[in-house]
Short mmCIF file of C-alpha atoms and ligand atoms in Angstrom, two decimals:
data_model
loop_
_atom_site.label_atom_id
_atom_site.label_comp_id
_atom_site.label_asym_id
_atom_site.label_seq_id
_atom_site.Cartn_x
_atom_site.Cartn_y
_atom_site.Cartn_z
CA UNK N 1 0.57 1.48 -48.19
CA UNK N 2 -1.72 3.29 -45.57
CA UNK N 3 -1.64 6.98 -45.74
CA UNK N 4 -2.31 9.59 -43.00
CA UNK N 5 -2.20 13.39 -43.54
CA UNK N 6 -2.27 15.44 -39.98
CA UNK N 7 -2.71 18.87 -41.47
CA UNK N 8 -2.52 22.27 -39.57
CA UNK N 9 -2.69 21.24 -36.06
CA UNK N 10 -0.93 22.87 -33.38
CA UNK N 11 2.25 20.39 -32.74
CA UNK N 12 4.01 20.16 -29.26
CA UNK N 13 6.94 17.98 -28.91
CA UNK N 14 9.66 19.35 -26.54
CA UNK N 15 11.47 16.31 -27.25
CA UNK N 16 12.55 17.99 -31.23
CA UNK N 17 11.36 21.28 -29.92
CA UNK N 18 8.51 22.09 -32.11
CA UNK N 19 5.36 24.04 -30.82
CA UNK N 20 3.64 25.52 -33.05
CA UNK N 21 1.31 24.89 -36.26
CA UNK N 22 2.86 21.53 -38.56
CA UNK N 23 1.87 19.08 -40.83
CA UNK N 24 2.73 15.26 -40.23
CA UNK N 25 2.48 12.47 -42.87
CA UNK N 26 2.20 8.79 -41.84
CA UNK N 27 2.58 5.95 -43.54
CA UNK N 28 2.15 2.31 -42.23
CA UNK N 29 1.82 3.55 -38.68
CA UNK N 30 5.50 5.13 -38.79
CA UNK N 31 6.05 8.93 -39.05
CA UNK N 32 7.55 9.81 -42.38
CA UNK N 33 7.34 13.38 -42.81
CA UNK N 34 6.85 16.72 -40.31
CA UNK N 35 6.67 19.81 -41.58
CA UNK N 36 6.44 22.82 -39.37
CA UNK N 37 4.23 25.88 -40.69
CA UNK N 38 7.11 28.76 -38.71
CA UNK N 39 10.17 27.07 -40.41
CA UNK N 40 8.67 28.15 -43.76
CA UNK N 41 7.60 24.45 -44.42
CA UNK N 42 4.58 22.63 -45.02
CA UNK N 43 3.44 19.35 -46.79
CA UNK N 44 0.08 22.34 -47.89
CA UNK N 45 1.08 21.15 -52.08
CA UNK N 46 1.56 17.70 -51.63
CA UNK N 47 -0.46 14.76 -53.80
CA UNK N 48 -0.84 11.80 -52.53
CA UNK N 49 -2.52 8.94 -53.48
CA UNK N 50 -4.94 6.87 -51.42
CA UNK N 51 -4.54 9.16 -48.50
CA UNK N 52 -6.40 9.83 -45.34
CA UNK N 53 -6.74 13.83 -45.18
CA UNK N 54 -7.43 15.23 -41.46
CA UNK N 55 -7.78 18.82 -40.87
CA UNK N 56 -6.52 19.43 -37.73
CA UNK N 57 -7.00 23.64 -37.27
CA UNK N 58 -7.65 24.56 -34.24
CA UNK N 59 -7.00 21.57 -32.52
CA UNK N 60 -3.42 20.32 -30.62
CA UNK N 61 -1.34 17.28 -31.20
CA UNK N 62 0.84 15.93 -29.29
CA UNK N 63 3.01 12.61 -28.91
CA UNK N 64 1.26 9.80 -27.13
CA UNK N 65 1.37 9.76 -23.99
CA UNK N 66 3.55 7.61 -21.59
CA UNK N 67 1.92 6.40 -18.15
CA UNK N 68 4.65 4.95 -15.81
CA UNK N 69 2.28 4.56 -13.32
CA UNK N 70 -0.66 2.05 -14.07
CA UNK N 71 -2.11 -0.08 -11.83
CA UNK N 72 -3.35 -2.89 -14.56
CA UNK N 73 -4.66 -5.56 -12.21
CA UNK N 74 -4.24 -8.67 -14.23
CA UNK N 75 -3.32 -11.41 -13.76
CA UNK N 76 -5.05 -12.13 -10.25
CA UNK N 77 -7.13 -8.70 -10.11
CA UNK N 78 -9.53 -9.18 -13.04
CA UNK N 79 -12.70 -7.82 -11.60
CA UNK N 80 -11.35 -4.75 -11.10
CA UNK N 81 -8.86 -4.14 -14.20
CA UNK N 82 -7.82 -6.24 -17.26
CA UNK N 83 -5.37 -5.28 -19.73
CA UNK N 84 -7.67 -5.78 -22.28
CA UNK N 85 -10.19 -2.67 -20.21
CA UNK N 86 -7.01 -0.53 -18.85
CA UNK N 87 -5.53 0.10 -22.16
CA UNK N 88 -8.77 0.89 -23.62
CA UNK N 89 -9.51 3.28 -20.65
CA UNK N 90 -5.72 4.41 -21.30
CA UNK N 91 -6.29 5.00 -25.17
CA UNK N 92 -9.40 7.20 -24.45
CA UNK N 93 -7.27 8.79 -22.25
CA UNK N 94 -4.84 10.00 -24.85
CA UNK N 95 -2.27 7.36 -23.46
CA UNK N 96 -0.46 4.91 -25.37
CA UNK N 97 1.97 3.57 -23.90
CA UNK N 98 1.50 2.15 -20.47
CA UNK N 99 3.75 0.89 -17.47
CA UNK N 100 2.17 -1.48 -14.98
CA UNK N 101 2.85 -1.97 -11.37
CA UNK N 102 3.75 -5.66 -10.32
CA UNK N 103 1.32 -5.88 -7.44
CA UNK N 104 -0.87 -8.37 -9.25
CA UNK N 105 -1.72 -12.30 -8.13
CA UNK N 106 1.29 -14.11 -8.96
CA UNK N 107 3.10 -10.81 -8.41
CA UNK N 108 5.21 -9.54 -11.54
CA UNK N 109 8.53 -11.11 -9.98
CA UNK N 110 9.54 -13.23 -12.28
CA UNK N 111 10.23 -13.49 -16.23
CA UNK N 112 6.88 -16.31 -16.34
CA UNK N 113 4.77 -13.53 -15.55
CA UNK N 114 6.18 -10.60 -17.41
CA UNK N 115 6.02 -12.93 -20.76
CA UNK N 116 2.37 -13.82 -19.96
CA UNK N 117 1.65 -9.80 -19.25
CA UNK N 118 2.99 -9.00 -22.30
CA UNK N 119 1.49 -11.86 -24.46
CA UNK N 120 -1.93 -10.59 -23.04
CA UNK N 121 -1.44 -6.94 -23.92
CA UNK N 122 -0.11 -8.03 -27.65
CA UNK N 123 -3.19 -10.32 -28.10
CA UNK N 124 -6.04 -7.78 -26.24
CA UNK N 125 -4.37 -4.36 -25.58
CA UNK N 126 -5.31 -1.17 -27.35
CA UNK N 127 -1.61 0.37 -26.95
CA UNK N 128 1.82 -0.84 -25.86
CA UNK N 129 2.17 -2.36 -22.30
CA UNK N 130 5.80 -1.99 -20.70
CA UNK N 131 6.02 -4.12 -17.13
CA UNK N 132 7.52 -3.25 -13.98
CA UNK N 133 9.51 -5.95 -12.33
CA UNK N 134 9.12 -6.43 -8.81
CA UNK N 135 12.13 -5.87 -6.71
CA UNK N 136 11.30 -8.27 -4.07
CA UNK N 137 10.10 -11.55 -4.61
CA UNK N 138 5.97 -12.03 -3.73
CA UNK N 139 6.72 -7.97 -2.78
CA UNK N 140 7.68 -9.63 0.47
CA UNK N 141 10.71 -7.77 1.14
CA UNK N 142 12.77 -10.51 2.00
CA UNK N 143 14.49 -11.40 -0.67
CA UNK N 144 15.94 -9.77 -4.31
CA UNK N 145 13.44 -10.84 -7.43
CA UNK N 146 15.23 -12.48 -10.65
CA UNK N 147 15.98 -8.63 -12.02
CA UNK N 148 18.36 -9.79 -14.64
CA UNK N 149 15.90 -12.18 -15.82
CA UNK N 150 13.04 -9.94 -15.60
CA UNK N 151 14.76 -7.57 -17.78
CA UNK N 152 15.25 -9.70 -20.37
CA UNK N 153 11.81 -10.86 -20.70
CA UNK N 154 10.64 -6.93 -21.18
CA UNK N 155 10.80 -5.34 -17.67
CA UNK N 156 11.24 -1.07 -17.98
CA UNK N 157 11.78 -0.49 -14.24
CA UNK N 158 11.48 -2.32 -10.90
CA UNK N 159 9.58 -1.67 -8.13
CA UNK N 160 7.49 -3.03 -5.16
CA UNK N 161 5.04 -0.16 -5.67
CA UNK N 162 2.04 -0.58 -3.31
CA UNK N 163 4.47 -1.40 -0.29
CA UNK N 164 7.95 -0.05 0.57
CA UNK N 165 11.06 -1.71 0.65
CA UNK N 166 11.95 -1.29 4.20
CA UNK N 167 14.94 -3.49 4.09
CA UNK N 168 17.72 -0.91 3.14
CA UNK N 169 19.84 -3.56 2.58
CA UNK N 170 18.22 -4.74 -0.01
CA UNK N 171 17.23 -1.29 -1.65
CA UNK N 172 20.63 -1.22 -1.77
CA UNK N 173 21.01 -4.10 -3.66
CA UNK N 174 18.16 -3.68 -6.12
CA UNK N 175 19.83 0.45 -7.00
CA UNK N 176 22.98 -2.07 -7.41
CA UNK N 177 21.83 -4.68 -9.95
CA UNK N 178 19.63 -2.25 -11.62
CA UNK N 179 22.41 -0.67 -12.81
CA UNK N 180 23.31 -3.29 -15.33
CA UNK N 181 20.30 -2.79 -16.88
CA UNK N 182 20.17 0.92 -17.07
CA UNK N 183 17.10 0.88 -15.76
CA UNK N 184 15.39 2.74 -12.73
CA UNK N 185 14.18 1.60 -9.48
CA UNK N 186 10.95 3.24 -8.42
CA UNK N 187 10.37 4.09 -4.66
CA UNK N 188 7.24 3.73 -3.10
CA UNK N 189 8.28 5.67 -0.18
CA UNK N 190 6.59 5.00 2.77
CA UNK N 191 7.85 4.43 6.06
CA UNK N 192 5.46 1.61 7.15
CA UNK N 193 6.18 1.85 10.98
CA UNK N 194 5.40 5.67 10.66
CA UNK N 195 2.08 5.49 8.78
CA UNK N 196 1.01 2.68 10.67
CA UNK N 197 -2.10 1.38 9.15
CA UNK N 198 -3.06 5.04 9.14
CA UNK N 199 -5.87 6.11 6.81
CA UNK N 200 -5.37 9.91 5.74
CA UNK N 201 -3.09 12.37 6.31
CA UNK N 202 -2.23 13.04 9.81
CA UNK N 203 -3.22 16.37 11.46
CA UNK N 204 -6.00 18.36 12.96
CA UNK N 205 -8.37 17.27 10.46
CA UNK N 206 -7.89 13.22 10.76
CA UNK N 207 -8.22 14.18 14.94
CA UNK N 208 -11.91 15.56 14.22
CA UNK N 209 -12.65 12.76 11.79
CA UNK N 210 -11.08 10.27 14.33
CA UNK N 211 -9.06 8.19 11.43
CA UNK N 212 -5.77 7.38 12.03
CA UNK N 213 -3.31 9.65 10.30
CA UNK N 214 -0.13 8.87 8.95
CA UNK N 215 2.40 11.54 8.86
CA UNK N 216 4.49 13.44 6.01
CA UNK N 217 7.63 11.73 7.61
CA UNK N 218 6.63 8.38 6.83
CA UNK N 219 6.67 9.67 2.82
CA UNK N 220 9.75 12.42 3.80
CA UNK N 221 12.53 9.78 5.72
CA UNK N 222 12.10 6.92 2.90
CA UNK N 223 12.98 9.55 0.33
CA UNK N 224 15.57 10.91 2.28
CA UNK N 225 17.22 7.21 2.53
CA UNK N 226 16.56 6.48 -0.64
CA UNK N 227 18.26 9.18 -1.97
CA UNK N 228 21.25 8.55 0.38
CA UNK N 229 21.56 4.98 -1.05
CA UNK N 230 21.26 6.09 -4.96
CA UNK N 231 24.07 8.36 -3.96
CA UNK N 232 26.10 5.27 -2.44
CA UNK N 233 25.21 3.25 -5.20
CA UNK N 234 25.37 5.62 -8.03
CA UNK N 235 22.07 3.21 -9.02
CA UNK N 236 19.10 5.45 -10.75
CA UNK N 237 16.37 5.95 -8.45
CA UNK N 238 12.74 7.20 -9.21
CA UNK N 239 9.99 8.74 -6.66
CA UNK N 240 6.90 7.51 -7.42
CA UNK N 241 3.42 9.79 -6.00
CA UNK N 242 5.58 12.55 -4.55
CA UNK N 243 2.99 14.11 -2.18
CA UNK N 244 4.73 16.13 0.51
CA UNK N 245 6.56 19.35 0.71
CA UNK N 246 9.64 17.59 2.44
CA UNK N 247 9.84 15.29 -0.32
CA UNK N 248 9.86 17.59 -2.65
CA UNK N 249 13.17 19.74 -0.56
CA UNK N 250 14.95 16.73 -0.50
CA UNK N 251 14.51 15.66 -4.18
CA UNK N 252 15.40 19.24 -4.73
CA UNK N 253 18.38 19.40 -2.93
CA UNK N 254 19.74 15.71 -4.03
CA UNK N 255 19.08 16.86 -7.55
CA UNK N 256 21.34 20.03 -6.60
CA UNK N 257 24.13 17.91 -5.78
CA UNK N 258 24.25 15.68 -8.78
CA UNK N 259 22.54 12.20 -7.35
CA UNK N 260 20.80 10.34 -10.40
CA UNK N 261 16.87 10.63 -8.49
CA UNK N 262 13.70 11.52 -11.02
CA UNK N 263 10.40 11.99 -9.31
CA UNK N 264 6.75 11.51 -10.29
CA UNK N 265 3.47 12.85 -8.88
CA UNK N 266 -0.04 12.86 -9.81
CA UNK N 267 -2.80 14.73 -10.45
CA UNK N 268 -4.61 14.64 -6.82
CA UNK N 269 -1.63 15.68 -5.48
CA UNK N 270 -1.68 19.17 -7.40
CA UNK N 271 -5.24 19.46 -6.82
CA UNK N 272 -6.69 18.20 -4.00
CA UNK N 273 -5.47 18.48 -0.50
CA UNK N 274 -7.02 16.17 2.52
CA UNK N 275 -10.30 18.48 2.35
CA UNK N 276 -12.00 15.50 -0.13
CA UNK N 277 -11.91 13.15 2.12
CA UNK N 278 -14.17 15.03 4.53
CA UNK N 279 -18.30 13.33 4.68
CA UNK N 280 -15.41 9.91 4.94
CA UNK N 281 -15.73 10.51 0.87
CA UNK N 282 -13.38 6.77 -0.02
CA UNK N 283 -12.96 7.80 -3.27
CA UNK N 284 -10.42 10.18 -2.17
CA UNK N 285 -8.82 7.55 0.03
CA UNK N 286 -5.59 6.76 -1.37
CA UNK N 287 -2.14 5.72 -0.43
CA UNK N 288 -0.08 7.97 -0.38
CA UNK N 289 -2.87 10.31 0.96
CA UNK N 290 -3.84 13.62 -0.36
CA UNK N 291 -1.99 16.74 2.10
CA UNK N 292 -2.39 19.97 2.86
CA UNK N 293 -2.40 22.89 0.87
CA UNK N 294 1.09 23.74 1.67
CA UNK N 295 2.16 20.58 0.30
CA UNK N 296 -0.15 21.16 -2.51
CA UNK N 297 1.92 24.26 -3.65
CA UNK N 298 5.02 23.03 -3.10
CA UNK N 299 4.00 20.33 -5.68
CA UNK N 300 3.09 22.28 -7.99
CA UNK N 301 6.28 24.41 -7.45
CA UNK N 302 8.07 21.39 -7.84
CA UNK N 303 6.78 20.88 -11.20
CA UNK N 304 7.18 24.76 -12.57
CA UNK N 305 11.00 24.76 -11.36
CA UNK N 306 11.86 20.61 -12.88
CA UNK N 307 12.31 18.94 -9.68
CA UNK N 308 9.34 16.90 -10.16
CA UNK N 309 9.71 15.37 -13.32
CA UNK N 310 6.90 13.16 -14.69
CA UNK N 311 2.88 13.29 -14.17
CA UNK N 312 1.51 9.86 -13.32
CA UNK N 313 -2.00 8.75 -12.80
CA UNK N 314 -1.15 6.30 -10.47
CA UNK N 315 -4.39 4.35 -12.17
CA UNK N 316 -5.89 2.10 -9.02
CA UNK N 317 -8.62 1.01 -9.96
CA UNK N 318 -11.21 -0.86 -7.86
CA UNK N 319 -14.28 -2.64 -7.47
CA UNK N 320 -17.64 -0.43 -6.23
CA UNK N 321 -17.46 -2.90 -3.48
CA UNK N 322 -14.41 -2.12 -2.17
CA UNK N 323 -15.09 1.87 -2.02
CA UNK N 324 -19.26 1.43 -1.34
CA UNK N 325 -18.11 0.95 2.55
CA UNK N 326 -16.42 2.30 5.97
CA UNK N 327 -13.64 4.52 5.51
CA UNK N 328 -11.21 2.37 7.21
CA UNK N 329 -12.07 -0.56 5.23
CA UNK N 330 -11.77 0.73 2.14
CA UNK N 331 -9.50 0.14 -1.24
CA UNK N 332 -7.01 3.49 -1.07
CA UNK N 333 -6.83 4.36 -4.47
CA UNK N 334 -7.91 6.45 -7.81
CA UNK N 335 -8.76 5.51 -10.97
CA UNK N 336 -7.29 7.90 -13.09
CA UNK N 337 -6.07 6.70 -17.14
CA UNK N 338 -9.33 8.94 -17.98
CA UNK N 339 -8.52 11.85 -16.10
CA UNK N 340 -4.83 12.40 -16.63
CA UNK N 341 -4.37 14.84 -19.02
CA UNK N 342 -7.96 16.85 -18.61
CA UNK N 343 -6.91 17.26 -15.26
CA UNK N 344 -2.76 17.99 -16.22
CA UNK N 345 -4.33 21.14 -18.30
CA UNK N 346 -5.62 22.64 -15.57
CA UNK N 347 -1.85 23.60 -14.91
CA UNK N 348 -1.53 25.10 -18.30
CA UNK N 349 -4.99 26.94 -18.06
CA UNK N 350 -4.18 28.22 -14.36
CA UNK N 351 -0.53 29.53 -15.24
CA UNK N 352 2.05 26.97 -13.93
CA UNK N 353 3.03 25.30 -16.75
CA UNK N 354 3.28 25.79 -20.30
CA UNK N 355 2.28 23.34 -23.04
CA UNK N 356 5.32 21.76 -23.46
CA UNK N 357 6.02 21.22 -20.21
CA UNK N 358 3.07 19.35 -19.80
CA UNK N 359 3.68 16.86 -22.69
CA UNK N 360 7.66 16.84 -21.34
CA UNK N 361 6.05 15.49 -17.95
CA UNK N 362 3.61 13.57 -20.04
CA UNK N 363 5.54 11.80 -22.68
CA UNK N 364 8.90 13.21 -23.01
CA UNK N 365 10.18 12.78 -19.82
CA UNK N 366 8.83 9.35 -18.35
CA UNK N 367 10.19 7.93 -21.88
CA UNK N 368 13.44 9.06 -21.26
CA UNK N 369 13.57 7.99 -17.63
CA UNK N 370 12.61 4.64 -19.03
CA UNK N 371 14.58 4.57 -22.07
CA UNK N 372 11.34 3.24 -24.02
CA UNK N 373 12.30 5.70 -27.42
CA UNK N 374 8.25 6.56 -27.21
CA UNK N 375 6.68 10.38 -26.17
CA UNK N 376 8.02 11.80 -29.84
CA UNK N 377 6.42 12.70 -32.87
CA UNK N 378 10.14 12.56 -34.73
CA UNK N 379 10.40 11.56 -38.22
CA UNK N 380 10.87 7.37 -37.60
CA UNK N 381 8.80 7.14 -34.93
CA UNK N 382 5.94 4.64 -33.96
CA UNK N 383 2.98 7.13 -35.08
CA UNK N 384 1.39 7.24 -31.17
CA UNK N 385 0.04 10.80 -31.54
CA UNK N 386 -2.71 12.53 -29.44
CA UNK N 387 -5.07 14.82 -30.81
CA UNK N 388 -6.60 17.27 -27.90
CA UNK N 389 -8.76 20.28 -27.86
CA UNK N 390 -7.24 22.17 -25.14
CA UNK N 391 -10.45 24.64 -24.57
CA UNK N 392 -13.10 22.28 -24.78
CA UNK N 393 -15.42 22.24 -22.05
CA UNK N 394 -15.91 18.79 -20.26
CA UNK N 395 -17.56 17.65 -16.96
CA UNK N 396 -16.08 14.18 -15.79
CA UNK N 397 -18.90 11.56 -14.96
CA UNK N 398 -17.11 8.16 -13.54
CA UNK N 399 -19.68 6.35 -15.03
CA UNK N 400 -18.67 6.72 -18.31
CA UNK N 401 -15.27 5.64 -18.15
CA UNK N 402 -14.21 2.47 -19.85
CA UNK N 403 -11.80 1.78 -16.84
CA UNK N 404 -13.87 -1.12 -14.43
CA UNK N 405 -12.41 1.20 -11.98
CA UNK N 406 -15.53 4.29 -11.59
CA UNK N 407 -13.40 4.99 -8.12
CA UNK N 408 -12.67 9.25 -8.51
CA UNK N 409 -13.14 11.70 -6.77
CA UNK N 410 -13.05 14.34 -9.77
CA UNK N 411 -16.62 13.02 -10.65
CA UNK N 412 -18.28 16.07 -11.59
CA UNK N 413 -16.14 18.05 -12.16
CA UNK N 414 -15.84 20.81 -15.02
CA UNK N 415 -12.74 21.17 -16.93
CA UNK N 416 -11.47 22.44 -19.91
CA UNK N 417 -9.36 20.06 -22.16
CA UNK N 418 -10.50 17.08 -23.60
CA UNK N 419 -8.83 13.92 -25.46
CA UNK N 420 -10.38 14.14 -29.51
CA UNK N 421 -8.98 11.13 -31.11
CA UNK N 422 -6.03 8.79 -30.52
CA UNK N 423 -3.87 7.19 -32.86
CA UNK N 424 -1.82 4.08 -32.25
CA UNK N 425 0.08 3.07 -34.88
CA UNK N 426 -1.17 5.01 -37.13
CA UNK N 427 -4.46 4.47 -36.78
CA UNK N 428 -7.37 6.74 -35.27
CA UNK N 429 -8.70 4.54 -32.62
CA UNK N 430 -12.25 6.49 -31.79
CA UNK N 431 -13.59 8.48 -34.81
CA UNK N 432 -13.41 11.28 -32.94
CA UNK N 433 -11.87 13.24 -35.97
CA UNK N 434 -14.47 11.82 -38.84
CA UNK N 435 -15.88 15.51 -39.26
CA UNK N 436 -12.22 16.53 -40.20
CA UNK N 437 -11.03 13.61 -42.51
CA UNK N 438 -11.26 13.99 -46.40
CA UNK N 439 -9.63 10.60 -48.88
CA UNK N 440 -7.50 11.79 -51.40
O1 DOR X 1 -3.60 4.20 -3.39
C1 DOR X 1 -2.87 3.33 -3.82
N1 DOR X 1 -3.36 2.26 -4.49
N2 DOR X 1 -1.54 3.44 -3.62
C2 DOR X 1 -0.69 2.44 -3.93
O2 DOR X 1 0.50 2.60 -3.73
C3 DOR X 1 -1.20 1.17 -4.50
C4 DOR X 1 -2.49 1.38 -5.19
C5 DOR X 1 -3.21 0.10 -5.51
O3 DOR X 1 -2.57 -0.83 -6.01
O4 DOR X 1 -4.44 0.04 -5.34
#
C-alpha cells in the first residue's frame, strides 16, 4: 500500500469547514484519515510503516482545484494546446481537475468526440479532464447537439462557449433538455449584433485608439434573457466571464428572486480594466473584453457578497503568431491555467476575500455546480490536494509556462502566492516538497 503523511499544514476546505492547522493520511491515492490540530486531534503519535512523511508547517493545503473554464484546444487546435500540455500547465497550476470548452475542430457536439477527449486525457493527461458538450451542433446555432447522448459519454455541462446562442428558441430548449441531466448550461453571453466584430470595450478610450468597441449591453441583454428563460424553464443556467457591472445587477437580482443562475468570472476581470490594452498590447485582447474600473469593482463586489460564484481562467491559449500582429487581427484571448490562483490571492492579500472563499470559488463551488464530487479534502476522497505558500514572492514570466499558450498580459508581474507541489492521486507531481519529506 502507498502511504502519504500531510503533517501540520494549514488546511482550507469550506466544503467540511475546516481552516486551520490538520494532518491528512493517504493511502493509495484516496484520503483515509484528517485530523484537525483545533478539534484536539492529530495523527502527531501515529506509526506507520513504509510511509511518505511531509512536513507541511508553514505552508497551506487546499483541495485541488476545479477549472470549469479551459480552453484545451485538441482535437483540431494542437499547435496551440494539447491535453497532454494543458493539464500539465493546469497541474503546475495547482489545478486538477479540468473542464474544456467544445470549440475545438470537430467541435465537442457529439458523444464520438467526447469519448476520444476523454480517451486522450486518460492516456496523456496529468489530472482529470471533464468535457463540455456543445449545445448547438458545429456551434452553428441552428440546431440542438445530441445532449442526451453527450451526457452519457461524460459531458459535465453544455455550452457553445466562444459564440452565443442567439437563437432563444433554442436556449430555450437546451435549459429544457438539460434538465434531465441535472446538469448546467453555460452562457457565453454576448449579443453578437451589439458587439459587432468590435475589438475592446466600447467608450472614450476605444474612440482615441480608433478600434471598434463593443458595448456592456451586448454582455448585459444576453444575461438578462438568459436569465428570463432559466426562469421559464426552471433549467440551471451558468454565466460564464461575467465582466460588466449590469451583469453582475441582474445575476444579483435573479438570484434574489429564487431563479437557479450561478456565475463565473476571471481573473482579468478583477484586475485589469481596458487600460492594458493601451500601446494595442493583444495580449490583453480578449472576448469578453476587459471594462472599466467601475465594472472592475462591481466584480469584485460581486464576489465578496456570493453573487459571483466560481473563479475561472478562461485558459485561451494561442499561438505567438496569432498575438505577434495588428490589434484587429488578433486571437482575443488569455492563457491563464498558470496564473489562476497566484493571481485569485491577490483578493485574499488585498482584503476582499478570505481563504476559504477563495478555494469555495476555486474548488468547492464549480464542483458543486457541476456535480463532479471533486474540490474536497473529505475522508473518501480522490487525494487531489494543493499545497501553496500563500506569502511567497513570485514574478510571472510567460515564458516559463508549460501552457503552448505564452499569450498574458500579467507577464511581469510580482505577486505573492505561489503553487508548491501538487498531488493527483496521491501522488506529488513536481518535487516541490522533497526538502519536507522524511520515509518512515
Ligand atoms: O477570449 C476568448 N477566447 N473568449 C472566448 O470566449 C473564446 C476564447 C477562445 O477560444 O480563444
Amino acid at each position: 500500500m502507498e502511504r502519504v503523511l500531510l503533517k501540520g499544514g494549514h488546511i482550507v476546505d469550506p466544503f467540511n469547514g475546516w481552516d486551520g492547522p490538520g494532518d491528512i493520511l493517504i493511502e493509495d491515492g484516496t484520503i483515509r484519515e484528517v485530523k484537525i490540530h483545533a478539534r484536539g486531534d492529530s495523527l502527531e503519535g501515529i506509526r506507520l510503516e513504509g510511509c511518505e512523511v511531509y512536513d507541511l508547517r508553514g505552508l497551506h493545503v487546499l483541495p485541488g482545484l476545479v477549472d470549469m473554464h479551459v480552453h484545451l484546444r485538441e482535437p483540431g487546435f494542437e499547435y496551440k494546446e494539447t491535453i497532454r500540455t494543458g493539464t500539465r500547465a493546469a497541474v503546475k497550476g495547482g489545478i486538477t481537475s479540468v473542464c474544456c470548452m467544445p470549440n475545438t475542430s470537430p467541435v465537442n457536439d457529439n458523444d464520438t468526440v467526447t469519448r476520444y477527449i476523454l480517451q486522450k486525457a486518460i492516456l496523456e493527461g496529468s489530472c482529470d479532464v471533464y468535457p463540455i458538450g456543445a449545445i448547438t451542433k458545429g456551434q452553428e446555432g441552428e440546431e440542438l447537439a445530441e445532449m442526451g447522448l453527450m451526457y452519457e459519454a461524460g459531458c459535465v455541462a453544455f455550452s457553445d462557449d466562444g459564440r452565443p446562442v442567439m437563437n432563444s428558441l433554442l436556449m430555450r430548449r437546451a435549459l429544457e433538455y438539460s434538465k434531465r441531466f441535472g446538469k448546467p448550461v453555460i452562457s457565453h453571453a454576448e449579443d453578437i449584433n451589439l458587439s459587432a466584430g468590435g475589438l475592446m470595450n466600447e467608450g472614450t478610450l476605444s474612440l482615441r485608439l480608433g478600434l471598434r468597441g463593443i458595448p456592456a449591453e451586448s454582455e448585459v441583454i444576453m444575461i438578462k434573457r438568459d436569465i428570463e428563460l432559466a426562469a421559464l424553464t426552471g433549467g440551471r443556467l451558468h454565466i460564464a466571464h461575467v465582466s460588466t457591472e449590469g451583469g453582475v445587477k441582474a445575476i444579483r437580482e435573479a438570484k434574489r428572486a429564487g431563479i437557479q443562475v450561478t456565475a463565473e468570472t476571471c481573473p482579468h476581470y478583477f484586475l485589469l480594466t481596458e487600460e492594458s490594452v493601451e500601446g494595442y498590447n493583444t495580449n490583453a485582447k480578449v472576448n469578453p473584453p476587459l471594462r472599466t474600473e467601475r465594472d472592475l469593482m462591481a466584480i469584485r463586489e460581486a464576489l465578496a457578497d456570493g453573487t459571483i460564484d466560481v473563479i475561472a481562467s478562461d485558459h485561451a491559449p494561442h499561438h505567438r503568431d496569432e498575438k505577434n500582429c495588428e490589434f484587429e487581427l488578433a486571437a482575443p484571448g488569455i492563457s491563464g491555467l498558470e496564473t489562476l490562483l497566484p493571481l485569485s490571492l491577490q483578493l485574499f492579500h488585498q482584503g476582499v476575500l478570505s481563504l476559504s472563499e477563495i478555494v469555495k470559488k476555486l474548488a468547492t463551488n464549480p464542483s458543486e455546480i457541476l456535480s463532479l464530487r471533486k474540490g474536497t479534502l473529505g475522508i473518501g476522497a480522490q487525494a487531489d490536494i494543493t499545497i501553496v505558500d500563500i506569502n511567497l514572492e513570485q514574478t510571472i514570466k510567460a515564458e516559463a509556462f508549460l501552457s503552448k499558450g505564452k499569450n498574458t498580459p500579467f507577464d511581469g508581474w510580482t505577486v505573492n502566492g505561489a503553487v508548491v507541489e501538487t498531488f493527483f492521486r496521491g501522488r506529488p507531481l513536481f518535487g516541490g516538497l522533497r526538502d519536507r519529506l522524511t520515509r518512515t
